[in-house]
Coordinates of C-alpha atoms in Angstrom, one line a residue:
M148 CA 0.0 0.0 0.0
N149 CA 1.0 3.6 -0.7
I150 CA -0.3 5.1 2.6
D151 CA 2.1 7.9 3.8
S152 CA 3.9 6.2 6.6
N153 CA 4.3 9.4 8.7
K154 CA 0.7 10.6 8.3
A155 CA -2.7 9.4 9.5
P156 CA -4.7 7.7 6.7
L157 CA -7.1 10.6 6.0
S158 CA -8.9 8.7 3.3
K159 CA -10.0 6.2 5.9
W160 CA -11.4 9.0 8.1
Y161 CA -13.2 10.5 5.1
A162 CA -14.6 7.1 4.1
W163 CA -16.2 6.7 7.6
L164 CA -17.4 10.3 7.6
I165 CA -19.1 10.0 4.2
V166 CA -20.7 6.7 5.2
I167 CA -22.2 8.3 8.3
F168 CA -23.3 11.2 6.3
F169 CA -25.0 8.9 3.7
I170 CA -26.8 7.0 6.5
V171 CA -28.1 10.2 8.1
L172 CA -29.2 11.6 4.7
H173 CA -30.8 8.3 3.7
T174 CA -32.8 8.1 6.9
Y175 CA -33.9 11.7 6.8
N176 CA -35.0 11.3 3.2
R177 CA -37.0 8.2 3.8
V178 CA -38.7 9.4 7.0
F179 CA -39.6 12.9 5.9
N180 CA -39.6 12.9 2.0
Y181 CA -41.0 9.3 1.4
D182 CA -43.6 9.0 4.1
H183 CA -41.6 6.9 6.5
F184 CA -40.4 4.1 4.2
N185 CA -43.9 3.7 2.6
N186 CA -44.2 2.4 -1.0
M187 CA -40.5 1.9 -1.6
I188 CA -40.8 -1.4 -3.4
S189 CA -42.2 0.1 -6.5
W190 CA -41.5 0.6 -10.3
D191 CA -38.5 -1.4 -11.5
V192 CA -37.7 -2.5 -8.0
L193 CA -40.9 -4.5 -7.9
S194 CA -39.6 -6.6 -10.8
Y195 CA -36.3 -7.3 -9.0
Y196 CA -38.1 -8.2 -5.8
I197 CA -41.3 -10.0 -6.9
Y198 CA -39.6 -13.4 -7.0
L199 CA -39.5 -13.5 -3.2
P200 CA -43.2 -13.0 -2.2
F201 CA -44.5 -15.2 -5.0
T202 CA -42.1 -18.0 -4.2
F203 CA -42.1 -18.0 -0.4
I204 CA -45.5 -16.5 0.6
Y205 CA -47.9 -17.2 -2.2
H206 CA -46.3 -20.3 -3.6
D207 CA -47.2 -19.2 -7.1
I208 CA -44.0 -18.6 -9.0
G209 CA -45.9 -18.3 -12.3
M210 CA -48.1 -15.5 -10.8
H211 CA -51.2 -17.2 -12.1
D212 CA -53.4 -15.6 -9.4
Q213 CA -53.7 -12.1 -10.7
S214 CA -56.0 -11.2 -7.7
I215 CA -52.8 -11.0 -5.7
I216 CA -51.3 -8.6 -8.1
K217 CA -54.5 -6.6 -8.1
H218 CA -54.4 -6.5 -4.3
I219 CA -50.8 -5.3 -4.2
F220 CA -51.5 -2.5 -6.7
E221 CA -54.7 -1.4 -5.0
V222 CA -53.1 -1.3 -1.5
Y223 CA -49.4 -0.3 -2.2
H224 CA -49.6 1.5 -5.6
P225 CA -46.2 0.3 -6.9
S226 CA -46.7 1.8 -10.4
E227 CA -49.4 2.8 -12.8
T228 CA -49.4 -0.5 -14.7
F229 CA -48.1 -4.0 -14.1
Y230 CA -45.2 -3.8 -16.6
Q231 CA -42.8 -5.6 -14.2
A232 CA -43.6 -9.1 -15.6
Y233 CA -44.1 -10.7 -19.0
L234 CA -47.1 -12.9 -19.8
L235 CA -46.3 -16.1 -21.7
P236 CA -48.7 -17.9 -24.0
N237 CA -48.7 -20.8 -21.4
G238 CA -50.3 -18.5 -18.8
N239 CA -47.1 -18.0 -16.7
W240 CA -45.8 -14.6 -15.8
V241 CA -42.0 -14.1 -15.9
P242 CA -40.4 -11.1 -14.1
A243 CA -38.9 -8.6 -16.5
Y244 CA -35.5 -8.8 -14.7
T245 CA -33.4 -11.7 -13.6
M246 CA -33.3 -12.7 -10.0
G247 CA -29.9 -11.4 -8.9
F248 CA -31.3 -8.7 -6.7
A249 CA -34.0 -11.0 -5.3
I250 CA -31.1 -13.2 -4.0
L251 CA -29.5 -10.1 -2.4
F252 CA -32.8 -9.0 -0.9
M253 CA -33.5 -12.4 0.5
P254 CA -32.0 -12.0 4.0
F255 CA -33.9 -8.8 4.6
F256 CA -37.1 -10.4 3.2
F257 CA -37.0 -13.2 5.8
L258 CA -36.2 -10.8 8.6
A259 CA -39.2 -8.7 7.5
H260 CA -41.4 -11.8 7.3
L261 CA -40.5 -12.7 10.9
W262 CA -41.1 -9.1 12.0
A263 CA -44.5 -9.1 10.3
Y264 CA -45.4 -12.4 12.0
L265 CA -44.4 -11.2 15.5
G266 CA -45.7 -7.7 15.0
G267 CA -49.1 -8.5 13.5
Y268 CA -48.5 -6.8 10.2
P269 CA -49.9 -8.2 6.9
M270 CA -47.6 -11.0 5.8
D271 CA -48.0 -10.1 2.2
G272 CA -44.5 -9.1 1.3
F273 CA -45.2 -5.4 1.0
S274 CA -46.4 -4.2 4.4
Y275 CA -44.2 -1.8 6.5
P276 CA -41.7 -4.4 7.8
Y277 CA -40.8 -5.5 4.2
Q278 CA -40.5 -1.9 3.0
F279 CA -38.4 -0.9 6.0
C280 CA -36.0 -3.9 5.9
I281 CA -35.4 -4.0 2.2
T282 CA -34.9 -0.2 2.0
N283 CA -32.4 -0.1 4.8
G284 CA -30.9 -3.5 4.3
V285 CA -29.4 -2.5 0.9
L286 CA -27.1 0.0 2.6
L287 CA -25.2 -3.1 3.8
Y288 CA -24.4 -3.7 0.1
I289 CA -23.9 -0.1 -0.9
L290 CA -21.7 1.5 1.7
P291 CA -18.9 -1.0 1.8
G292 CA -18.2 0.0 -1.8
I293 CA -16.5 3.1 -0.6
F294 CA -14.0 1.1 1.5
I295 CA -13.4 -1.4 -1.2
V296 CA -12.6 1.4 -3.7
R297 CA -10.3 3.0 -1.1
N298 CA -8.4 -0.3 -0.6
L299 CA -8.1 -0.8 -4.3
L300 CA -6.7 2.7 -4.9
L301 CA -4.2 2.3 -2.1
R302 CA -2.5 -0.4 -4.1
Y303 CA -1.5 2.1 -6.6
F304 CA -1.6 5.6 -5.1
T305 CA -0.8 7.6 -1.9
D306 CA -3.4 8.3 0.7
K307 CA -3.6 11.9 -0.4
V308 CA -4.5 10.9 -3.9
V309 CA -7.0 8.3 -2.7
L310 CA -8.7 10.9 -0.4
M311 CA -9.1 13.3 -3.4
S312 CA -10.5 10.6 -5.6
L313 CA -13.0 9.5 -3.0
V314 CA -14.2 13.1 -2.6
L315 CA -14.6 13.5 -6.3
I316 CA -16.6 10.3 -6.7
T317 CA -18.8 10.5 -3.7
L318 CA -19.6 14.2 -4.0
G319 CA -18.9 15.0 -7.6
T320 CA -21.0 12.4 -9.4
N321 CA -24.5 11.1 -9.3
Y322 CA -23.3 8.2 -7.2
F323 CA -24.2 10.8 -4.4
H324 CA -27.8 10.7 -5.5
E325 CA -28.1 7.0 -6.1
V326 CA -26.9 6.2 -2.6
F327 CA -29.1 8.5 -0.5
D328 CA -32.2 8.9 -2.7
D329 CA -32.4 6.0 -5.1
S330 CA -30.7 3.3 -3.0
L331 CA -33.2 0.5 -3.9
M332 CA -32.3 0.9 -7.6
P333 CA -29.4 -1.3 -8.7
H334 CA -26.6 1.2 -9.3
G335 CA -25.3 1.9 -5.8
M336 CA -25.2 -1.9 -5.1
M337 CA -23.6 -2.6 -8.4
F338 CA -20.9 0.0 -7.7
T339 CA -19.9 -2.1 -4.7
G340 CA -20.1 -5.3 -6.7
I341 CA -17.9 -3.9 -9.6
A342 CA -15.4 -2.5 -7.0
A343 CA -15.1 -5.9 -5.3
F344 CA -14.7 -7.6 -8.7
V345 CA -11.8 -5.3 -9.7
F346 CA -10.2 -5.6 -6.3
L347 CA -10.4 -9.4 -6.4
L348 CA -9.4 -9.6 -10.1
D349 CA -6.2 -7.6 -9.2
S350 CA -5.5 -10.0 -6.3
W351 CA -6.2 -13.1 -8.5
Y352 CA -3.6 -12.0 -11.1
Q353 CA -1.1 -11.4 -8.4
Q354 CA -1.7 -14.9 -6.9
P355 CA -4.4 -17.1 -8.4
T356 CA -5.6 -19.8 -5.9
K357 CA -8.5 -22.2 -6.0
K358 CA -10.5 -20.4 -3.3
R359 CA -9.9 -17.0 -4.9
S360 CA -10.9 -18.4 -8.3
F361 CA -14.2 -19.8 -7.1
V362 CA -15.1 -16.6 -5.1
L363 CA -14.3 -14.6 -8.2
G364 CA -16.7 -16.8 -10.2
L365 CA -19.4 -16.4 -7.6
L366 CA -19.0 -12.6 -7.6
T367 CA -19.0 -12.4 -11.4
G368 CA -22.1 -14.6 -11.5
I369 CA -24.1 -12.4 -9.1
I370 CA -23.0 -9.2 -10.9
L371 CA -24.2 -10.6 -14.3
L372 CA -27.3 -12.1 -12.8
C373 CA -28.2 -8.7 -11.4
R374 CA -27.4 -6.8 -14.6
G375 CA -26.4 -8.6 -17.7
S376 CA -25.1 -5.3 -19.2
E377 CA -22.1 -5.6 -16.9
I378 CA -20.7 -8.2 -19.2
V379 CA -18.2 -5.5 -20.3
I380 CA -16.1 -6.3 -17.3
I381 CA -14.9 -9.2 -19.3
F382 CA -12.4 -6.8 -21.0
L383 CA -10.9 -6.1 -17.6
A384 CA -10.6 -9.8 -16.9
L385 CA -9.0 -10.7 -20.2
F386 CA -6.6 -7.8 -20.6
W387 CA -5.6 -6.9 -17.0
N388 CA -1.9 -6.0 -17.2
V389 CA -1.7 -6.6 -20.9
K390 CA 0.4 -3.9 -22.6
S391 CA 1.2 -5.5 -26.0
K392 CA 0.5 -8.3 -28.4
Q393 CA 3.1 -10.4 -26.8
D394 CA 1.5 -9.8 -23.4
F395 CA -1.8 -11.1 -24.8
I396 CA -0.1 -14.2 -26.2
D397 CA 1.4 -14.8 -22.8
R398 CA -2.0 -14.2 -21.2
L399 CA -3.5 -17.0 -23.3
H400 CA -0.6 -19.3 -22.3
F401 CA -1.3 -18.3 -18.6
F402 CA -4.9 -19.3 -19.0
K403 CA -3.9 -22.7 -20.5
L404 CA -1.5 -23.4 -17.6
N405 CA -4.1 -22.4 -15.0
F406 CA -7.1 -24.0 -16.7
T407 CA -8.2 -25.5 -13.3
F408 CA -8.6 -22.0 -11.9
I409 CA -10.6 -20.9 -15.0
L410 CA -12.9 -23.9 -14.6
L411 CA -13.5 -22.9 -11.0
I412 CA -14.4 -19.4 -12.1
I413 CA -16.8 -20.7 -14.6
S414 CA -18.3 -23.1 -12.0
G415 CA -18.9 -20.2 -9.7
V416 CA -20.7 -18.3 -12.4
F417 CA -22.8 -21.3 -13.3
L418 CA -23.7 -22.1 -9.7
V419 CA -25.1 -18.5 -9.2
F420 CA -27.1 -18.8 -12.5
L421 CA -28.5 -22.2 -11.7
P422 CA -31.6 -21.0 -9.9
Q423 CA -32.4 -18.7 -12.7
F424 CA -32.0 -21.5 -15.3
I425 CA -34.3 -23.7 -13.3
H426 CA -36.9 -21.0 -12.9
W427 CA -36.9 -20.3 -16.7
K428 CA -37.2 -24.0 -17.4
I429 CA -40.2 -24.4 -15.2
M430 CA -41.9 -21.2 -16.4
T431 CA -41.0 -21.3 -20.1
G432 CA -39.8 -24.8 -20.9
E433 CA -36.4 -23.4 -21.9
F434 CA -33.2 -23.0 -19.8
L435 CA -32.5 -19.6 -21.5
F436 CA -35.1 -17.0 -22.0
N437 CA -35.2 -13.4 -23.0
S438 CA -37.3 -11.8 -20.2
Y439 CA -36.6 -8.2 -21.4
K440 CA -39.6 -8.3 -23.8
N441 CA -41.4 -5.6 -22.0
T442 CA -38.4 -3.2 -22.1
E443 CA -37.3 -0.9 -24.9
G444 CA -34.5 -3.3 -25.9
V445 CA -31.3 -2.4 -27.8
D446 CA -30.6 -1.1 -31.3
W447 CA -27.1 -2.3 -32.1
A448 CA -26.9 -0.4 -35.4
N449 CA -27.9 3.0 -34.0
P450 CA -26.0 3.8 -30.8
N451 CA -27.0 7.2 -29.3
I452 CA -23.4 8.1 -28.4
V453 CA -23.8 11.9 -28.9
E454 CA -27.0 12.0 -26.8
V455 CA -25.4 9.9 -24.0
L456 CA -22.4 12.2 -23.9
I457 CA -23.9 15.6 -24.3
S458 CA -27.6 16.4 -24.4
F459 CA -29.7 18.6 -22.1
R460 CA -32.4 16.0 -21.6
K461 CA -29.9 13.6 -19.9
S462 CA -26.2 13.1 -20.5
L463 CA -22.9 12.4 -18.8
L464 CA -21.1 15.6 -19.5
I465 CA -24.0 18.0 -18.8
Y466 CA -25.2 16.4 -15.5
T467 CA -22.0 14.6 -14.4
P468 CA -19.1 16.6 -15.9
M469 CA -16.7 14.8 -13.5
Y470 CA -16.8 11.9 -16.1
L471 CA -14.7 14.0 -18.4
V472 CA -12.0 14.0 -15.8
M473 CA -12.3 10.2 -15.6
F474 CA -11.9 9.9 -19.3
I475 CA -8.8 12.2 -19.3
G476 CA -7.4 9.9 -16.6
I477 CA -7.7 6.9 -18.9
L478 CA -5.5 8.7 -21.5
M479 CA -3.0 9.4 -18.8
M480 CA -2.9 5.7 -17.7
R481 CA -0.8 4.9 -20.8
K482 CA 2.3 6.3 -18.9
K483 CA 1.3 6.0 -15.3
L484 CA -0.3 2.4 -15.4
P485 CA 0.5 1.0 -18.9
G486 CA -0.7 -2.5 -17.9
L487 CA -4.1 -1.1 -17.2
Y488 CA -4.5 1.3 -20.1
I489 CA -5.7 -1.3 -22.7
P490 CA -8.3 -3.0 -20.4
F491 CA -9.6 0.3 -19.1
L492 CA -9.9 1.8 -22.6
L493 CA -11.7 -1.3 -23.9
F494 CA -14.0 -1.2 -20.9
F495 CA -14.8 2.5 -21.4
L496 CA -15.5 2.1 -25.2
S497 CA -17.5 -1.1 -24.9
N498 CA -19.6 0.3 -22.0
L499 CA -20.2 3.5 -23.9
Y500 CA -21.3 1.6 -27.0
L501 CA -23.5 -0.9 -25.1
L502 CA -25.3 1.7 -23.0
S503 CA -25.7 4.0 -26.0
C504 CA -27.4 1.2 -27.9
W505 CA -30.1 0.9 -25.3
A506 CA -33.2 2.4 -27.0
A507 CA -34.2 4.3 -23.9
W508 CA -30.7 5.8 -23.7
W509 CA -31.8 8.5 -21.2
N510 CA -32.1 5.8 -18.5
G511 CA -35.8 6.5 -17.5
F512 CA -36.7 8.8 -14.7
S513 CA -33.5 9.7 -12.9
F514 CA -31.0 12.3 -12.0
G515 CA -28.3 12.1 -14.7
M516 CA -27.2 8.9 -16.4
R517 CA -27.8 6.4 -13.6
Y518 CA -26.8 3.4 -15.6
W519 CA -23.2 4.7 -15.4
V520 CA -22.9 4.9 -11.7
E521 CA -21.5 1.3 -11.3
S522 CA -18.8 2.0 -13.8
F523 CA -17.4 4.8 -11.5
A524 CA -15.9 1.9 -9.4
V525 CA -13.7 1.1 -12.4
M526 CA -13.2 4.7 -13.4
S527 CA -12.0 5.5 -9.9
I528 CA -8.5 4.4 -11.0
P529 CA -8.2 6.8 -14.0
L530 CA -9.7 9.4 -11.7
A531 CA -6.9 8.8 -9.2
V532 CA -4.4 9.0 -12.1
F533 CA -5.6 12.4 -12.9
S534 CA -5.7 13.4 -9.2
E535 CA -2.1 12.4 -8.7
W536 CA -1.1 14.3 -11.8
I537 CA -2.8 17.6 -10.8
L538 CA -1.5 17.4 -7.2
K539 CA 2.1 17.4 -8.6
R540 CA 1.5 20.5 -10.8
K541 CA 2.6 24.0 -10.0
I542 CA 0.5 26.1 -7.8
I543 CA -1.2 28.1 -10.5
L544 CA -2.4 25.2 -12.7
K545 CA -3.2 23.2 -9.6
S546 CA -5.4 26.0 -8.2
I547 CA -7.3 26.5 -11.4
V548 CA -8.0 22.8 -11.9
L549 CA -9.0 22.3 -8.3
L550 CA -11.3 25.2 -8.5
I551 CA -12.9 23.6 -11.6
L552 CA -13.3 20.4 -9.7
L553 CA -14.9 22.2 -6.8
V554 CA -17.4 23.8 -9.3
F555 CA -18.2 20.3 -10.5
I556 CA -18.8 19.1 -7.0
F557 CA -21.0 22.1 -6.2
L558 CA -22.9 21.7 -9.5
N559 CA -23.5 18.0 -8.7
I560 CA -24.8 18.6 -5.2
F561 CA -26.9 21.6 -6.1
Q562 CA -28.5 19.9 -9.1
T563 CA -29.1 16.9 -7.0
W564 CA -31.0 19.2 -4.6
Q565 CA -32.9 20.7 -7.6
Y566 CA -33.8 17.2 -8.8
C567 CA -35.1 16.1 -5.3
N568 CA -37.2 19.3 -5.2
N569 CA -38.6 18.8 -8.7
I570 CA -36.8 21.7 -10.3
I571 CA -34.8 19.4 -12.5
D572 CA -37.2 16.9 -14.2
G573 CA -36.2 13.2 -14.4
S574 CA -37.0 12.7 -18.0
R575 CA -38.4 15.8 -19.7
M576 CA -35.5 18.3 -19.6
T577 CA -34.8 20.6 -22.6
K578 CA -32.0 23.1 -23.2
K579 CA -34.3 26.0 -22.8
Y580 CA -35.7 24.7 -19.5
Y581 CA -32.2 23.8 -18.2
L582 CA -30.9 27.3 -18.9
A583 CA -34.1 28.9 -17.4
T584 CA -33.6 26.9 -14.1
F585 CA -29.8 26.9 -14.0
L586 CA -28.8 27.5 -10.3
K587 CA -32.4 28.5 -9.5
R588 CA -34.0 27.6 -6.2
K589 CA -37.5 27.6 -7.6
I590 CA -39.0 27.2 -11.1
P591 CA -39.4 30.6 -12.8
D592 CA -42.9 31.5 -13.9
G593 CA -43.8 29.9 -17.2
A594 CA -40.6 27.8 -17.4
E595 CA -42.6 24.5 -17.1
K596 CA -43.9 25.1 -20.6
L597 CA -40.3 24.6 -21.8
L598 CA -40.2 21.0 -20.7
E599 CA -40.9 18.1 -23.0
I600 CA -44.5 17.1 -23.1
K601 CA -45.7 15.2 -20.1
R602 CA -46.5 11.7 -21.3
S603 CA -49.2 9.4 -20.0
D604 CA -48.9 5.7 -19.4
G605 CA -52.6 5.3 -18.8
E606 CA -55.0 3.4 -21.1
F607 CA -57.2 6.5 -21.7
E608 CA -55.6 9.8 -22.4
S609 CA -57.0 13.3 -22.4
F610 CA -56.4 15.7 -25.3
D611 CA -58.1 18.9 -24.6
N612 CA -56.0 21.7 -26.2
P613 CA -56.3 21.1 -30.0
G614 CA -55.8 24.8 -30.6
D615 CA -52.1 24.4 -29.8
Y616 CA -51.7 21.9 -32.6
D617 CA -51.7 21.8 -36.4
H618 CA -54.3 19.3 -37.6
R619 CA -54.4 17.0 -40.7
T620 CA -56.0 13.8 -41.7
L621 CA -53.5 11.0 -42.1
A622 CA -55.9 8.3 -43.3
Y623 CA -59.5 7.6 -44.2
F624 CA -61.3 4.4 -45.0
N625 CA -64.8 4.3 -46.4
F626 CA -64.1 0.8 -47.7
E627 CA -65.3 1.8 -51.2
D628 CA -63.5 4.4 -53.3
I629 CA -61.3 6.1 -50.6
N630 CA -58.9 3.9 -48.6
S631 CA -55.5 4.8 -47.3
A632 CA -54.3 1.2 -47.3
V633 CA -54.9 -1.9 -49.4
I634 CA -58.2 -3.5 -48.5
D635 CA -59.4 -7.1 -49.1
T636 CA -62.4 -6.8 -51.4
F637 CA -63.6 -10.1 -50.1
C638 CA -64.4 -8.4 -46.8
Q639 CA -66.6 -5.7 -48.4
D640 CA -70.2 -6.1 -47.2
S641 CA -73.1 -4.4 -48.9
T642 CA -75.9 -5.8 -46.7
I643 CA -74.9 -4.0 -43.4
R644 CA -73.3 -0.6 -43.9
Y645 CA -73.2 2.7 -42.2
S646 CA -72.9 4.8 -45.3
G647 CA -72.1 4.4 -49.0
K648 CA -72.2 1.0 -50.7
Y649 CA -69.9 -1.1 -48.4
S650 CA -68.8 -1.6 -44.8
Y651 CA -65.8 -3.9 -43.9
R652 CA -66.8 -7.3 -42.4
L653 CA -64.4 -9.1 -40.0
D654 CA -65.0 -12.7 -38.9
K655 CA -63.0 -15.6 -37.4
D656 CA -61.2 -16.2 -40.7
H657 CA -60.5 -12.5 -41.3
P658 CA -59.9 -11.1 -37.8
Y659 CA -57.9 -8.0 -38.8
S660 CA -58.8 -4.8 -40.6
P661 CA -56.4 -3.2 -43.0
T662 CA -53.5 -1.8 -41.0
Y663 CA -52.4 1.8 -41.5
R664 CA -48.7 2.3 -40.9
L665 CA -46.6 5.5 -41.1
P666 CA -43.0 6.2 -40.0
Y667 CA -42.7 8.5 -37.0
Y668 CA -40.8 11.1 -38.9
L669 CA -43.8 11.5 -41.3
V670 CA -46.2 11.7 -38.3
T671 CA -44.4 14.7 -36.7
E672 CA -41.0 16.4 -36.6
G673 CA -41.5 17.1 -32.9
D674 CA -41.1 15.0 -29.8
H675 CA -44.8 14.0 -29.8
A676 CA -48.1 14.1 -31.6
W677 CA -51.7 13.3 -30.8
I678 CA -53.4 10.7 -32.9
R679 CA -57.2 10.7 -33.0
V680 CA -59.0 7.6 -34.4
T681 CA -62.7 7.6 -35.1
L682 CA -64.9 4.9 -36.6
Y683 CA -68.3 3.3 -36.7
Y684 CA -68.7 -0.3 -35.6
R685 CA -71.5 -2.9 -35.3
S686 CA -72.2 -6.4 -34.1
E687 CA -75.4 -8.3 -34.5
V688 CA -74.7 -10.3 -31.3
D689 CA -73.6 -9.0 -27.9
L690 CA -70.0 -7.7 -28.1
K691 CA -69.3 -9.6 -24.9
D692 CA -69.7 -12.7 -27.0
N693 CA -68.1 -11.2 -30.0
P694 CA -65.3 -8.9 -28.7
A695 CA -63.1 -6.6 -30.8
S696 CA -60.3 -4.1 -30.1
L697 CA -59.0 -0.9 -31.7
V698 CA -55.2 -1.3 -31.6
I699 CA -52.8 1.6 -31.8
S700 CA -49.0 1.3 -31.2
M701 CA -45.6 2.4 -32.4
E702 CA -43.9 -0.5 -34.1
R703 CA -40.2 -0.6 -33.4
Y704 CA -38.0 0.0 -36.4
G705 CA -36.3 -3.1 -37.7
K706 CA -38.4 -5.4 -35.5
G707 CA -40.9 -6.4 -38.2
G708 CA -43.9 -5.4 -36.2
R709 CA -43.1 -7.9 -33.4
D710 CA -41.9 -5.2 -30.9
N711 CA -44.2 -2.3 -30.0
N712 CA -43.6 0.9 -28.1
K713 CA -46.7 1.9 -26.2
Y714 CA -49.2 -0.7 -27.4
R715 CA -52.8 0.2 -26.7
A716 CA -55.8 -2.2 -27.4
I717 CA -59.1 -0.5 -26.6
D718 CA -61.6 -3.3 -26.0
L719 CA -64.8 -2.2 -27.5
E720 CA -66.9 -4.7 -25.5
K721 CA -65.9 -2.7 -22.4
R722 CA -67.4 0.5 -23.6
E723 CA -71.0 1.5 -23.9
Y724 CA -72.6 0.0 -27.1
K725 CA -75.8 -1.1 -28.6
T726 CA -76.2 -4.5 -30.2
G727 CA -77.5 -4.5 -33.7
E728 CA -76.8 -0.8 -34.2
W729 CA -74.0 1.3 -35.4
N730 CA -71.8 2.6 -32.6
Y731 CA -69.3 5.5 -32.8
I732 CA -65.9 5.7 -31.1
T733 CA -63.3 8.4 -30.9
F734 CA -60.0 7.6 -29.2
D735 CA -56.9 9.8 -28.6
Y736 CA -53.4 8.4 -28.4
Q737 CA -50.3 10.4 -27.5
T738 CA -47.2 9.0 -29.3
P739 CA -44.5 7.7 -27.0
L740 CA -41.0 9.1 -27.0
P741 CA -39.6 7.9 -30.3
L742 CA -36.9 5.3 -30.0
H743 CA -36.1 5.7 -33.7
D744 CA -37.5 8.2 -36.2
K745 CA -38.4 5.2 -38.4
D746 CA -40.6 3.6 -35.8
K747 CA -44.1 3.2 -37.4
L748 CA -47.4 4.4 -36.1
S749 CA -49.7 1.4 -36.5
V750 CA -53.6 1.4 -36.4
Y751 CA -56.0 -1.4 -37.0
I752 CA -59.0 -3.3 -35.7
W753 CA -58.6 -6.8 -34.2
H754 CA -61.7 -8.9 -34.1
R755 CA -61.5 -11.5 -31.3
G756 CA -64.9 -13.2 -31.7
E757 CA -66.4 -15.7 -34.1
H758 CA -69.4 -13.8 -35.4
P759 CA -69.3 -11.2 -38.1
F760 CA -68.2 -7.7 -37.0
Y761 CA -68.6 -4.6 -39.1
I762 CA -66.6 -1.3 -39.3
D763 CA -67.1 1.8 -41.5
E764 CA -66.0 5.4 -41.9
M765 CA -62.6 4.9 -40.2
K766 CA -60.5 8.1 -39.9
I767 CA -57.0 8.7 -38.5
E768 CA -56.1 12.3 -37.6
D769 CA -52.8 13.8 -36.6
Y770 CA -52.3 16.7 -34.2
T771 CA -48.7 18.0 -34.2
P772 CA -47.4 20.9 -32.0
K773 CA -47.4 24.3 -33.8
K774 CA -44.0 25.6 -34.6
E775 CA -42.9 28.7 -32.7

């Protein structure tokens, strides 16, 4: 270790101080800002956690009894819709995320279950003991990460450099926010996991042993089971201390000579994944399953690198400018730590590409780019390289750079405060709004109009300001002489019609109407549009016995219509109607945030019954924001 022998280890004192500070801030935030730990297991966290109550309380791992889900949502309100699981054709529901965090939550879950039993709380997996134990228990995973990073850095740097690096990470990045305000999300815990991985990897290359190999495999397994996107750590594992082509050849020879250790690592990974494989096999019939079907997914051919790096909506360099210092540190590693330059550069580039390919590159509702927080454990080393370099410069340059770093810290803490007080929005930021609220303690009058449109995830949406939009008709179908898509003349019906000569008849052999599709960039040039669909429909038998749906969605570009962004199916049998008469429907649909400008608006009727169903006079209208 490089601790100054004649000085107290200040980095150790700082580590304890910041941990105590985080505990106090976390507790204050939960008690006063989150209604005393109420409703913490919600949104994405529900998908991580849901394995536990349905396995150990309800004994229904396939979540067949949807009355339980209904009860959870009615009592605890974890989110607006149940998007956290995917319904399979066989009737089983599979959580959207793998069970890594459920395994980590398990000790706190059982403690809470005992508390609920002894204290008379509902033993449903979501009452106060569960919320309290899970929310506080995760700190046991998060806070050790600070000490692990400290010990890792002390292998290469002096205590003074380590102290500076810890200050820059904990106060100058959105790690600060993830620890005290968003601790149930994965990133604070993953920071610790990645830090432990790098520390253990460094130790393994210094002296590989059977025990160390197996533990490294277990740790790697839990990291990947928690978040598969962390696969980029493989570049660290393969290229650690590789400086040249010859070093890489020697590394392959090293792997061959130590193949037993490699098998132990693989065995550790497999052992961690085994429960997930078994779960998938029971639920789906396959040992491997893509459970991310309800998510936005990735678009490998169109990485959003520019947006990820610099955009006012959400980006690294606008909201976490300290990341620029980390990147500069990587370039400096070529001289300071040449054995780590290649693996760290490969890690940075692959991580940038992978996370930029995520269609929802803005990371959902969050402060800054939260998906990057775990990588700060790796980037702490290049950050320390930069810190060491600047501490050795002359006083003028040192003072200027340290002042800039203090500005970065102040900006991070102040903008975190703005976010927690709803001044910075978690997903709708624009350049104009950012500048209007920059360093402001309250939102200026009228500034909220500068945000992106507020989007609704509900089934029924309200569109009540058409005067603010330009209007045009996108498509019209009278199923005679005016049709905006090819129609099947076989389905034209002259016996029952609303107007003109024909209506369009659907039956069990022809369940779909003509589908109207239009690329998003032709729908609107803005960030959203309202689509209004109107039509007349009729059934000669009760619609409850002859159901049909109006379907509107945005089909993902390159997915062949199999993937949809914001799919809405309006079940006509659930609305007021009259059997044997023509009924009229108008439905408004706000386009989701486009994942690609070639995503296609898709509108059609889906007949789900066996008796004839008739439609006529179908119109699709487009309302786009007026240009300033």
